[in-house]
PDB file of C-alpha atoms in Angstrom:
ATOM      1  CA  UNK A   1      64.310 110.144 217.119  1.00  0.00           C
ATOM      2  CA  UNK A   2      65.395 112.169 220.289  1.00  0.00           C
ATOM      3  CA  UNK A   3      68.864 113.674 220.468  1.00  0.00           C
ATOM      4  CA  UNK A   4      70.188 110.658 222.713  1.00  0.00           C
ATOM      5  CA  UNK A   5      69.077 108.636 220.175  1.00  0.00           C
ATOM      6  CA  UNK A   6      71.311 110.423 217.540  1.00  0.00           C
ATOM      7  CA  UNK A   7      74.154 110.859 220.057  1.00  0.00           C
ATOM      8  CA  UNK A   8      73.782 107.182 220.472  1.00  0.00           C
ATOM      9  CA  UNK A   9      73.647 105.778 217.003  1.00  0.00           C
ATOM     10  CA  UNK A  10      76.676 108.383 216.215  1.00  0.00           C
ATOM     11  CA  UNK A  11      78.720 106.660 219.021  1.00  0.00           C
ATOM     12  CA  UNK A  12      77.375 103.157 218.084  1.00  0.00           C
ATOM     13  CA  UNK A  13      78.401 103.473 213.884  1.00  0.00           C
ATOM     14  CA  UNK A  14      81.839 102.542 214.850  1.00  0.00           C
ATOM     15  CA  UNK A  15      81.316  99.114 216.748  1.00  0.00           C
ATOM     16  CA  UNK A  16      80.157  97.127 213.681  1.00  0.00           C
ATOM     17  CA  UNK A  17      83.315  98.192 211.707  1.00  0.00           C
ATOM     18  CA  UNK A  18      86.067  97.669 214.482  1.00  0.00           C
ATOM     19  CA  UNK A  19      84.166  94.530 214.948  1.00  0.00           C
ATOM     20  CA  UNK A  20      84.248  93.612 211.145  1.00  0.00           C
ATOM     21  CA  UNK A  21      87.996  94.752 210.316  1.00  0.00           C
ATOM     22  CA  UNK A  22      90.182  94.429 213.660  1.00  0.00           C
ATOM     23  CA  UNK A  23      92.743  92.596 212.809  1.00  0.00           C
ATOM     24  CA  UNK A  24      92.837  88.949 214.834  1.00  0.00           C
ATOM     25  CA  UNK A  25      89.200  89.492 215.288  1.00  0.00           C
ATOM     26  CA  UNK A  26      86.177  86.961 214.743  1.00  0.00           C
ATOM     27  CA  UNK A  27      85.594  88.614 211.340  1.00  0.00           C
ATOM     28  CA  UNK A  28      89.518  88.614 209.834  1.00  0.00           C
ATOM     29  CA  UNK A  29      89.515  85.097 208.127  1.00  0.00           C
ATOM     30  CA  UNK A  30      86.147  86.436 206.245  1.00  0.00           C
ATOM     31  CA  UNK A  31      87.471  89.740 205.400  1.00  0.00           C
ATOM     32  CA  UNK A  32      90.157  88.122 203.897  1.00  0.00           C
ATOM     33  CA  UNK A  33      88.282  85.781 201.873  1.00  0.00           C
ATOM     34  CA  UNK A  34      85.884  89.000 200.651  1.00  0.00           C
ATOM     35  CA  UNK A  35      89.530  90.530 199.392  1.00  0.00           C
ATOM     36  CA  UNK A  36      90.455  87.323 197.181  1.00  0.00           C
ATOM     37  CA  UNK A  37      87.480  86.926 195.828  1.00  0.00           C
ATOM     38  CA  UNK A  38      87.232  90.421 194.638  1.00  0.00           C
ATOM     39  CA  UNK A  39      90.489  90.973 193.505  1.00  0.00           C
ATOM     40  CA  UNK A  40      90.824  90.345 189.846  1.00  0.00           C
ATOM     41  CA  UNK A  41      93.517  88.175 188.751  1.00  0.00           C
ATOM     42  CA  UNK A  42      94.579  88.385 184.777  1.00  0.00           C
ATOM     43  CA  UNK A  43      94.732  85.336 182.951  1.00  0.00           C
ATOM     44  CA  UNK A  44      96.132  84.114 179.635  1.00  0.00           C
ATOM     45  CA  UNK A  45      92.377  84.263 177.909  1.00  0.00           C
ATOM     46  CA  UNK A  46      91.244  87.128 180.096  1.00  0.00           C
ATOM     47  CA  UNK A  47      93.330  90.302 180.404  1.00  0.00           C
ATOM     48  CA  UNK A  48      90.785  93.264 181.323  1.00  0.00           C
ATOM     49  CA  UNK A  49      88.197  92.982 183.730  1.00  0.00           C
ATOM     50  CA  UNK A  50      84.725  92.277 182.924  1.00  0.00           C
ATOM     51  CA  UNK A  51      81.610  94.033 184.080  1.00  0.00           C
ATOM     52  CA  UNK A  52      80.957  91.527 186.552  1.00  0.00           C
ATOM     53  CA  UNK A  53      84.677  91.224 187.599  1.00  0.00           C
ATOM     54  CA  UNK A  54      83.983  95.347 188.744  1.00  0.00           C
ATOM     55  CA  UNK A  55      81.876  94.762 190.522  1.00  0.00           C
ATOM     56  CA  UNK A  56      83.216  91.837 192.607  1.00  0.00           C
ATOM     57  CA  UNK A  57      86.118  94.905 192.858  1.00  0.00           C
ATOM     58  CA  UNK A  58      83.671  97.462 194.395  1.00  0.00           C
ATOM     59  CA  UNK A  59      82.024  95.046 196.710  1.00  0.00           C
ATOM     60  CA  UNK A  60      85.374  94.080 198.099  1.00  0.00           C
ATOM     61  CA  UNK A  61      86.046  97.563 198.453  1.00  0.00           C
ATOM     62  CA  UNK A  62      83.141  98.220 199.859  1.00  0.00           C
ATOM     63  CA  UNK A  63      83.074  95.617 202.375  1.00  0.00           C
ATOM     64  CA  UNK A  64      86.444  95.787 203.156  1.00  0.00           C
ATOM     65  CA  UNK A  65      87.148  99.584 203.998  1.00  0.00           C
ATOM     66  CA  UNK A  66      86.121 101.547 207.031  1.00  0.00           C
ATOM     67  CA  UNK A  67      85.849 104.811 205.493  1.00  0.00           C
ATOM     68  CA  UNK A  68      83.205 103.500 202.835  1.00  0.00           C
ATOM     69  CA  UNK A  69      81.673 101.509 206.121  1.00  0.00           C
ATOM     70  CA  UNK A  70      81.465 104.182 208.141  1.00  0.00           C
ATOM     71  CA  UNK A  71      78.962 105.955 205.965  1.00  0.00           C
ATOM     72  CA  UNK A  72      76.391 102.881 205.850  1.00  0.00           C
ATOM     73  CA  UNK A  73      76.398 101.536 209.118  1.00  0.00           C
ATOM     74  CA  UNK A  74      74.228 104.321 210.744  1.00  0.00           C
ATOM     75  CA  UNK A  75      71.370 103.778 207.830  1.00  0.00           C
ATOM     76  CA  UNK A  76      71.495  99.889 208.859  1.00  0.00           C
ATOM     77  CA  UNK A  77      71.187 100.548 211.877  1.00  0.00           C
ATOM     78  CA  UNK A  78      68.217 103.055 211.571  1.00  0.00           C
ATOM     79  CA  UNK A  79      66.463 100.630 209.407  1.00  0.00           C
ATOM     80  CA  UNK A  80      67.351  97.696 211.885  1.00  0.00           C
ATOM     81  CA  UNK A  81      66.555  99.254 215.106  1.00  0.00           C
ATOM     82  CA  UNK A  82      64.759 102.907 214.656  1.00  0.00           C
ATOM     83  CA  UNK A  83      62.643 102.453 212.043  1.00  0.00           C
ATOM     84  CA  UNK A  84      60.749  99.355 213.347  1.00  0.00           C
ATOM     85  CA  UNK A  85      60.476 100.865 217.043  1.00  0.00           C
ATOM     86  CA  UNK A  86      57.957 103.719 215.654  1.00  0.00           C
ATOM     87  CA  UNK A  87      55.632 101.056 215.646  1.00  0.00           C
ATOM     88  CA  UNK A  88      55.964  99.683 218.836  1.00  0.00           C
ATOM     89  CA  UNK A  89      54.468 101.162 222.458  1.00  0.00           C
ATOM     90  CA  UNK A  90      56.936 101.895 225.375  1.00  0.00           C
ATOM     91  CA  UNK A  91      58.911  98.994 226.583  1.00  0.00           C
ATOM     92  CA  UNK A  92      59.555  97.424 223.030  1.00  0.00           C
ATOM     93  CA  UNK A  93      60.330 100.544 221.006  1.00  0.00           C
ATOM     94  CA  UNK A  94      63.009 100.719 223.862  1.00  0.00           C
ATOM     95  CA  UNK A  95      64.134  97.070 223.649  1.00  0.00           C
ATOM     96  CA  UNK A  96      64.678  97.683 219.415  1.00  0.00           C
ATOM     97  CA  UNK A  97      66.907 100.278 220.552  1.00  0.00           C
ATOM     98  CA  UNK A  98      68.444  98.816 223.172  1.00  0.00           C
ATOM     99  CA  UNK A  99      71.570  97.497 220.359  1.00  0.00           C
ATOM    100  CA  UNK A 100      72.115 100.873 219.499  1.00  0.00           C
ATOM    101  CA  UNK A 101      72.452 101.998 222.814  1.00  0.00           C
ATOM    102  CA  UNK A 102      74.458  98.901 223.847  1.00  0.00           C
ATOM    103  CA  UNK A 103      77.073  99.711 221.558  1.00  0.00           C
ATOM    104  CA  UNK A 104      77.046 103.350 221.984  1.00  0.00           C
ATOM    105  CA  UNK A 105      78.200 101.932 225.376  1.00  0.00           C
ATOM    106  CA  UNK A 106      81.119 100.162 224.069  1.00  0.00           C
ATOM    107  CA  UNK A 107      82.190 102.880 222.050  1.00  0.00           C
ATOM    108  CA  UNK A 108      82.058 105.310 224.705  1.00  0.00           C
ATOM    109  CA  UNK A 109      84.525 102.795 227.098  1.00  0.00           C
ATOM    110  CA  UNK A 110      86.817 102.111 224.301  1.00  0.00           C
ATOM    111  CA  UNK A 111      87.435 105.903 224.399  1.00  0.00           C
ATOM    112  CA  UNK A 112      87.757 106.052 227.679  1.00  0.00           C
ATOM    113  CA  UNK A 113      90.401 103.209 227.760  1.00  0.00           C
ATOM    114  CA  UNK A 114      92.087 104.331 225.546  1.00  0.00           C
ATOM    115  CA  UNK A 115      92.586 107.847 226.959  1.00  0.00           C
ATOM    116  CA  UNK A 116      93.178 106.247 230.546  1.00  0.00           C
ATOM    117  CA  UNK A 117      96.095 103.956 228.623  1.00  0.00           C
ATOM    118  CA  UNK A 118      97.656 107.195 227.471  1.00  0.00           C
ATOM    119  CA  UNK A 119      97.470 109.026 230.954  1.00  0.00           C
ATOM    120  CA  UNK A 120      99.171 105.337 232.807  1.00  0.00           C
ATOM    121  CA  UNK A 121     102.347 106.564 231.784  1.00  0.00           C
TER     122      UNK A 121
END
């Protein structure tokens, strides 16, 4: 991995989670589901959570915060797009890549509109 590559996977990490949690986004109606599910709910013949009822709890947190994202999302996308281009040759190592670099892209422009928003006045 060069060091655009990092720069560009540490710009990219952030797309998939803005993506997953904006709010109004493709994604929300999903997200939303993921927090029902996992939330437990006590009932007359069940008061305390089971095992499995944890860890419905930790998989909706997990899936459903961008802190806890934000640590995962650059080792899916190494194993997704790095670690199957060191087995390619030249212009398809690139094209495995080319996601990363795509949304290292969008990143980058979101910053700059945002910055440019704050500078309109």
């Amino acid at each position: 991995m060069s060091w655009i590559d990092l720069v560009a996977l540490g710009f990219a990490a952030g797309v998939p989670i803005n993506a997953w949690l904006h709010p109004g986004g493709l994604f929300e109606e999903l997200v939303e589901w993921i927090r029902v599910w996992s939330e437990f709910v006590p009932t007359d013949e069940k008061q305390t959570p089971t095992r499995e009822d944890r860890i419905k709890e930790k998989i909706g947190q997990l899936l459903t915060c961008p802190f806890c994202l934000s640590h995962h999302t650059p080792w899916i996308l190494i194993l997704l797009c790095y670690f199957p281009s060191l087995w390619m040759s030249y212009p398809w190592d690139v094209i495995f890549k080319l996601p990363v670099y795509s949304m290292a892209a969008t990143q980058i422009t979101l910053i700059i509109s945002y910055y440019m928003k704050d500078t309109d006045g």
